[in-house]
Structure formats: C-alpha cells, structure tokens
Amino acid sequence: MTMKRALLTLLTFGCVLAFGGLATAQAADPLPSWNDGKAKQSIIEFVAKVTKPGAPGFVPPAERIATFDNDGTLWAEQPMYFQLLFALDRVKALAPQHPEWKDKEPFSSLLKGDVKDALAGGEQSILEIGMATHAGMTTEEFEKIVKDWIATAKHPTTKRPYTEMIYQPMLEVLAYLRANGFKTFIVSGGGIEFMRPWVERVYGIPSEQVIGSSIKTRFEMRDGKPVLVRLPELNFIDDKEGKPIGINLHIGRRPIAAFGNSDGDLQMLQWTTAGQGSRFALIVHHTDAAREWAYDRNSSIGRLDKALDEAQAKGWTVVDMKQDWKVIYPPAKK
Amino acid sequence: MTMKRALLTLLTFGCVLAFGGLATAQAADPLPSWNDGKAKQSIIEFVAKVTKPGAPGFVPPAERIATFDNDGTLWAEQPMYFQLLFALDRVKALAPQHPEWKDKEPFSSLLKGDVKDALAGGEQSILEIGMATHAGMTTEEFEKIVKDWIATAKHPTTKRPYTEMIYQPMLEVLAYLRANGFKTFIVSGGGIEFMRPWVERVYGIPSEQVIGSSIKTRFEMRDGKPVLVRLPELNFIDDKEGKPIGINLHIGRRPIAAFGNSDGDLQMLQWTTAGQGSRFALIVHHTDAAREWAYDRNSSIGRLDKALDEAQAKGWTVVDMKQDWKVIYPPAKK
C-alpha cells in the first residue's frame, strides 16, 4: 500500500463512517422514488419550512391544505381520460337495453368500435355519452357500477388495472404531506362520484376530501326509503376557473400547496400561490414516452401550455417525469 | 351511639367509599350539562355501541360521520334567524351608498325600522335583502364583513353576542363525539360563508366540514391577483331535500348520526337513519320559554311538526330542552 493509497483508504473509510452516521441521524428518505434534484428538493424544503414552529414560514396544521388534480397528476390519462373509457365500456354494457342506439350517434359509432367517429361531435357527444352512462340510477347503484368496473377493467395498452396506473412518486408526496400534518384533497375535473368509490383505498384520501365535477341529484322516497337519483343535468364543472370555485365551496380556505399537470389546473395554482405566507405549486410534466407518455402544448388530453409558461415565469416546481422519477407506477399486484 | 346508629354510620361510610371508588373507576361525565334521562342515555349508549371493537354495532372511525343543523340546533334562532339579523344590520350600514333604497321595498320599510313590513313580501323580500347584502364583494371581503359583525353585534333581547347564544349541552355532544373518533359536520340552511368565519373557533368545526346554502361565485383577475366575486345568484339551498343532497355532494358518505330541530332537518334524519348498521337521530325540541324560547308546530321560524311526528313514530331521540338541559348557554365571557 503506497502512502497515497493508504491516505485514500483512510479518507474513504472516514467518509463511509461519516455517511453512516448521517444516515442514522436523518429520517429515512420520505420520497424514495424521486431522483435527487430541484423538484424533490423543493418539496422537502417547503415541508421543512411550514412545519418548523417559530420559523417565519410556519403554517399551523389546520391551514396545511394541499390539493391534487387527479387525471395526469395522480394517475395516467392517456390515450384518453379513464372516466371516458369507463363510459365507453358502459355504453357496450347498456346497449342491449337501448336498441335505439344502433341508429343514433354517438352511440352507433361507439358500438361499431369507431371511438374517433363517436367523439367527432366534441363536447356534445361526450356529454351525451356521459349522461347516458352516469345518470338515471341512484347514487348507491352508481357506486356499485364504478366499484365493479374498477375492480376488473384493464387499460387498453398496458393491460394493467387502472388503479395500478397511479404514480408511485405522487403516492409518496401524499403520504409525506399527511405525515407532516397536511390534509390532502383531490380537486379534479373528473366526476366526484366516479372517484369516491376507490380513491380512499388507492390514495388514502377520504371521500369528504374529494372535489370534482358533478351532475344534479334528486331526493326521493322509494318504498318508504330515501334515495338520491342521479339526473342527466350538469351541476358543476370542476375545471379551470371551476377549481378555485370548487375549493372555496368545499374547503372554504385557500390551499397552501397545489399539484397539477395541465392548463386545467392553472387557476388552482394561481389561487393557491396568491395567498400570503408559504406557498407551493407543482406541475407534473409528462416527458417520458418510454415509461409513460410524453405530451404537453399540443395534446388534446391534458394540454400543458399556459400553465407551463406561468410555472417558468413564477418559479413553480416543474417535475420532469423522465428525469425526476425513478419509477412511474407502483409494482404490479399479484 | 346506638347499635342502629353505628350500623348506619358504617353503611354510609361504606357507601361513600364505594361511590368514591366508582367515580375514580369511571371516566368523568362527558355530558355534564345534561340531566340524567332518556335523551342523555341514548347518546351515551349509541357512542358506546359504535366504538366497541368486535361488537355488532361497531363502526370504523372513517365512517363515524355526524351532521348537525346549526340554527336552533347548535345556536338559537329567535326572534328570527341570526343571519337575517346580520342582513338587516348590513342594509343599515350600506344605506348611505344606496340612496335609491329610500323609495324601494323591502329596503325603505327596513330603514324606517318596520321589519315586519319589510318581510311582508315573504321569500322574495328575503332574497332581495340577501343578495343586496351578501353579493357584489369578493369572498375575502365578505369574510371580513362577517367577522367584524359577529365580533360586535348583540342579540336584540338577550343583549349577548350571538356566538354566546350557542347551546352548551350541544358543545358537549360535539366534543364527546370527536373524542370518540367522529368527524363532526354542520349541515345548515344558513349561508356556508356566513358560518365559516366563526364556527371553527366557536364549535371546533373546521371550514371544510361546513355545508350550507350558497350563492354562485366568479373567478376573476384583479391587478394580476385572482379573486372570487360573490354573485347575486343562488347556487344551492341546503334545506329539506337539499340536506341529503348537500351531504352527498360534500361528504360522499352517509352520516351515522344526525342532529336537528325542525322540519328542515327531516330529510337529513331520514337519510341518516335509512343506512345499515348503527344509526342515531336526535331532535332538539324548544320547550323552555323561560330560559330560551318555546315553539314547534306553529312557528314560522324553525317549525317542528312533521319531524316531531316521525321522531315519535321511529323512536328518534327528542330532547326536551326544559327537562333535559341543566343550562342553555355557556357562561358569559368577561
């Protein structure tokens, strides 16, 4: 062993010792699926700042409200929103009860397998499919329909259950925030009653912390028992300007942290960061065509354009999915 | 000391010892402002039943949802709903900015002090007063208006602050339920943004657990900062059939316990008790003309008629305020 070699060995050994001590002294990494980098660091620094009593950025636990978009932020949204895939499956299941659909768009195209033709009518077609598949039953019946579907349906390309196409790194953020006294909410353009049957099990978010789009319901007595019947009439669209409105209606206070991935989340991020004191905004940028999908400014699903510009201008955290995430989905369940 | 006397002394001493032991072994009375009786007993038995692991009536903590009406259930509502008294005060405060009100009903009667004349137009008059006083400002401005009013306004007959006209026995029920793993919600016909500025401090109920009537809001940028502007347009009436609808929209699961005082709460109580497993429904019956007010079937405020019949038919708990409550309000603050 040369002198130089001996010195190196000593230094290395010292480093190992120092590192070992550090690892023991620190808590386990709260975000193990995140690569080290600016995004991960910004989350950890924000949480440290708001939870340190007496520090200028401290936020009392009751005010630690964090809101999360769902489609594209907590689970995938390609090749189209999963709730739309649910609706298409429901059209097929309900077709025997609706012989008139054979000659009626958008249903006839759908039943022939021409999804593109069926959706050519844009929002109006989607609305008709939505109402035909989401209204007319009681809330309890709809809950069962969603539960049955989500338990068995598989994604068209990955062949995985939809509830396994959730983002492991975001599950860690949810758990990390809750461990630090945050209440975590979903604020999604998706249907509130489409999410509630499974989000508690999958994300640990209770149904009373889910905000979404909704249709109207009617209270009615059936055989002396009260039911709520789902009506084919929009109640609320929880997207874009609707997100701060929904947050205000359901939560009644401004979040201090918000997580989104598209222009539909822009107003939620603006609303969140415009409050006083410590604030945090994060955008998941879908950059990983190999492991997930890569899309942003020109995508019809989850378009990220204005919000990406604003994130850059205002210094919001932008997650580069390809760079920042070690894994995308949790390990497949057996 | 005669033999008899000695025996009595011994027995008494033994009883005192036994009692002392019992008091130590038992937890402190969770409902000290309630007289012993069927109402108090029914609450304690229900809580014991749902919290005993393995017992047939057990309910997991996540499902322990309890909903409370506000006006007449958690605080008083006579001679008229306190929010209406707030609106009348606001009309006076805003009058200098509205010279046209001098010749316009219902405002002109109000400004002359003729409340009865002003309200003679019924719901339409109340709606006009409501919109004139509750809309047109941002949500933050309205919050400040409510906070300022509630901090200083006094009830016309008791001369107490409104936040001291809350029911001490119900505060104990709220705390008792929360200590047993319940989440407590307000489900009120009152305005959701009229309640939120003070209910957390007064009842310990956070703003995200408040459901109420609402007007629409609009998201808007002012000098580059986002605001929500309150619009003179009804969004939702959280009364009667609206209560189960509001519960379903905000909570997304059925309460296991519900507390009300009027026919406006009937559907909430029906909805709550129609679920499976342990269920509890309670009605506060205003029977105490000396300490509070006595009213039920013929009252225009807080009418209790159909719900009283249904409570008797279904065995719901009916609180006789005069008999069951040792005190009505908490001690006055100095």
XYZ file of C-alpha atoms in Angstrom, chain A residues 115-333:
219
model
C -64.355 5.718 -30.996
C -62.933 8.549 -33.109
C -66.156 8.915 -35.108
C -68.180 8.741 -31.932
C -66.224 11.576 -30.357
C -66.183 13.666 -33.544
C -69.097 15.672 -32.164
C -66.787 17.030 -29.458
C -68.134 18.114 -26.099
C -71.751 17.490 -27.087
C -71.016 13.831 -27.913
C -69.078 13.371 -24.672
C -71.912 14.979 -22.714
C -74.478 12.633 -24.307
C -72.348 9.585 -23.578
C -71.753 10.876 -20.070
C -75.411 11.415 -19.253
C -76.478 8.094 -20.798
C -73.980 6.241 -18.617
C -73.811 8.346 -15.438
C -77.454 9.335 -14.814
C -80.763 7.574 -14.210
C -79.705 5.408 -11.282
C -79.451 6.042 -7.546
C -76.154 7.154 -6.024
C -75.771 3.739 -4.390
C -76.341 1.933 -7.688
C -73.788 4.134 -9.423
C -71.246 3.497 -6.679
C -71.604 -0.237 -7.236
C -71.244 0.155 -11.025
C -67.982 2.076 -10.567
C -66.642 -0.373 -7.989
C -67.384 -3.361 -10.217
C -65.779 -1.707 -13.241
C -62.626 -0.505 -11.500
C -62.109 -3.955 -9.956
C -61.994 -5.695 -13.336
C -61.308 -3.228 -16.189
C -57.860 -3.141 -17.813
C -56.100 -0.314 -19.616
C -56.143 -0.801 -23.411
C -52.359 -0.648 -23.913
C -50.699 -1.504 -20.583
C -53.316 -4.168 -19.734
C -52.968 -3.128 -16.095
C -55.876 -2.300 -13.797
C -56.443 1.468 -13.820
C -55.800 1.667 -10.083
C -52.276 0.438 -10.752
C -51.635 3.243 -13.238
C -51.178 5.665 -10.383
C -47.885 7.466 -9.853
C -45.730 5.956 -7.130
C -43.754 9.207 -6.615
C -47.008 11.106 -6.036
C -48.250 8.491 -3.562
C -45.084 9.266 -1.622
C -45.817 13.001 -1.742
C -49.355 12.387 -0.429
C -48.067 10.248 2.442
C -45.213 12.655 3.204
C -47.563 15.641 3.415
C -50.037 13.775 5.612
C -47.215 12.664 7.913
C -46.461 16.368 8.293
C -49.954 17.384 9.327
C -51.418 18.211 5.911
C -54.952 17.392 4.814
C -54.774 16.151 1.226
C -57.658 16.832 -1.186
C -58.371 15.798 -4.753
C -59.613 18.648 -6.965
C -60.351 17.072 -10.319
C -62.317 17.766 -13.465
C -63.360 14.124 -13.210
C -66.683 13.073 -11.721
C -66.804 13.320 -7.936
C -68.845 10.101 -7.672
C -66.611 8.324 -10.165
C -63.597 8.906 -7.908
C -65.009 8.374 -4.442
C -65.589 4.606 -4.645
C -61.837 3.899 -4.967
C -59.672 6.895 -4.021
C -59.707 6.184 -0.294
C -58.261 2.712 -0.836
C -55.846 3.789 -3.575
C -54.639 7.239 -2.418
C -55.673 7.271 1.239
C -57.926 10.262 0.545
C -61.339 10.015 2.247
C -64.466 10.765 0.228
C -65.114 14.015 2.111
C -61.805 15.320 0.726
C -62.719 14.734 -2.912
C -63.891 17.636 -5.097
C -64.919 17.016 -8.676
C -67.424 17.666 -11.407
C -70.981 16.584 -10.654
C -74.457 16.144 -12.012
C -77.579 17.086 -10.078
C -79.365 14.607 -7.821
C -82.970 14.406 -6.604
C -84.086 13.222 -3.149
C -86.946 10.772 -3.465
C -88.782 8.178 -1.358
C -88.923 4.655 -2.799
C -90.933 2.114 -0.794
C -90.528 4.343 2.236
C -86.752 4.527 1.862
C -84.971 7.714 0.804
C -82.728 7.575 -2.257
C -80.791 10.120 -4.300
C -81.424 9.754 -8.019
C -78.745 10.929 -10.450
C -80.216 13.337 -13.016
C -78.991 13.970 -16.594
C -78.205 17.593 -15.758
C -74.815 19.152 -15.045
C -74.359 20.579 -11.575
C -70.745 21.767 -11.584
C -67.662 21.583 -13.811
C -64.599 21.426 -11.597
C -62.058 22.513 -14.181
C -60.063 25.695 -14.894
C -61.889 28.616 -13.155
C -64.101 25.969 -11.562
C -61.240 24.646 -9.434
C -60.823 27.686 -7.159
C -64.633 27.917 -7.018
C -64.909 24.258 -6.009
C -62.098 24.637 -3.481
C -63.813 27.632 -1.943
C -67.168 25.853 -1.813
C -65.902 22.577 -0.356
C -62.876 23.569 1.713
C -63.570 27.206 2.464
C -59.917 28.067 2.820
C -57.075 28.549 0.415
C -54.671 25.644 -0.045
C -51.014 26.324 0.711
C -49.868 23.716 -1.811
C -51.350 22.601 -5.121
C -50.325 19.928 -7.612
C -51.448 19.717 -11.227
C -50.293 18.839 -14.714
C -52.299 20.823 -17.250
C -53.859 24.144 -18.154
C -56.988 22.897 -16.381
C -55.040 23.334 -13.141
C -53.700 26.821 -13.855
C -56.339 28.738 -11.896
C -55.964 26.392 -8.912
C -52.214 27.057 -8.887
C -52.762 30.810 -9.247
C -55.336 30.821 -6.452
C -53.085 28.779 -4.174
C -49.932 30.817 -4.696
C -51.710 34.191 -4.427
C -52.267 33.676 -0.702
C -49.969 35.089 1.956
C -47.167 33.152 3.651
C -45.563 29.916 2.462
C -46.985 28.629 -0.821
C -46.099 25.780 -3.142
C -47.139 24.916 -6.694
C -46.021 21.890 -8.677
C -46.672 20.737 -12.230
C -46.101 17.190 -13.420
C -44.666 17.467 -16.931
C -45.207 14.279 -18.947
C -41.825 13.828 -20.633
C -41.388 10.075 -20.582
C -42.548 8.445 -23.816
C -40.786 5.209 -22.926
C -42.204 4.561 -19.468
C -45.439 6.583 -19.740
C -46.404 9.211 -22.342
C -44.792 12.443 -23.497
C -47.144 15.332 -24.241
C -47.715 18.971 -23.383
C -48.544 22.026 -25.519
C -50.324 20.270 -28.370
C -52.129 17.464 -26.602
C -55.929 17.395 -26.671
C -55.834 15.442 -23.394
C -54.058 17.190 -20.539
C -52.781 20.127 -22.591
C -49.959 21.897 -20.735
C -49.207 25.225 -22.381
C -50.157 28.397 -20.500
C -49.516 26.744 -17.158
C -46.016 25.708 -18.276
C -45.199 29.299 -19.233
C -46.560 30.591 -15.967
C -44.669 27.952 -13.980
C -41.425 29.077 -15.588
C -42.217 32.747 -15.065
C -43.186 32.306 -11.428
C -40.662 29.668 -10.416
C -43.162 26.918 -9.679
C -41.750 23.412 -9.433
C -41.942 21.537 -12.749
C -41.419 17.806 -12.489
C -39.628 16.301 -15.472
C -41.136 12.845 -15.217
C -38.278 11.216 -17.146
C -35.519 12.836 -15.087
C -37.145 13.166 -11.691
C -38.958 9.887 -11.188
C -37.133 6.587 -10.595
C -40.329 4.654 -11.216
C -43.710 5.647 -12.606
C -46.183 3.080 -11.284
C -46.106 1.006 -8.095
C -45.057 -2.637 -8.530
C -47.836 -4.732 -10.093
C -50.008 -6.543 -7.563
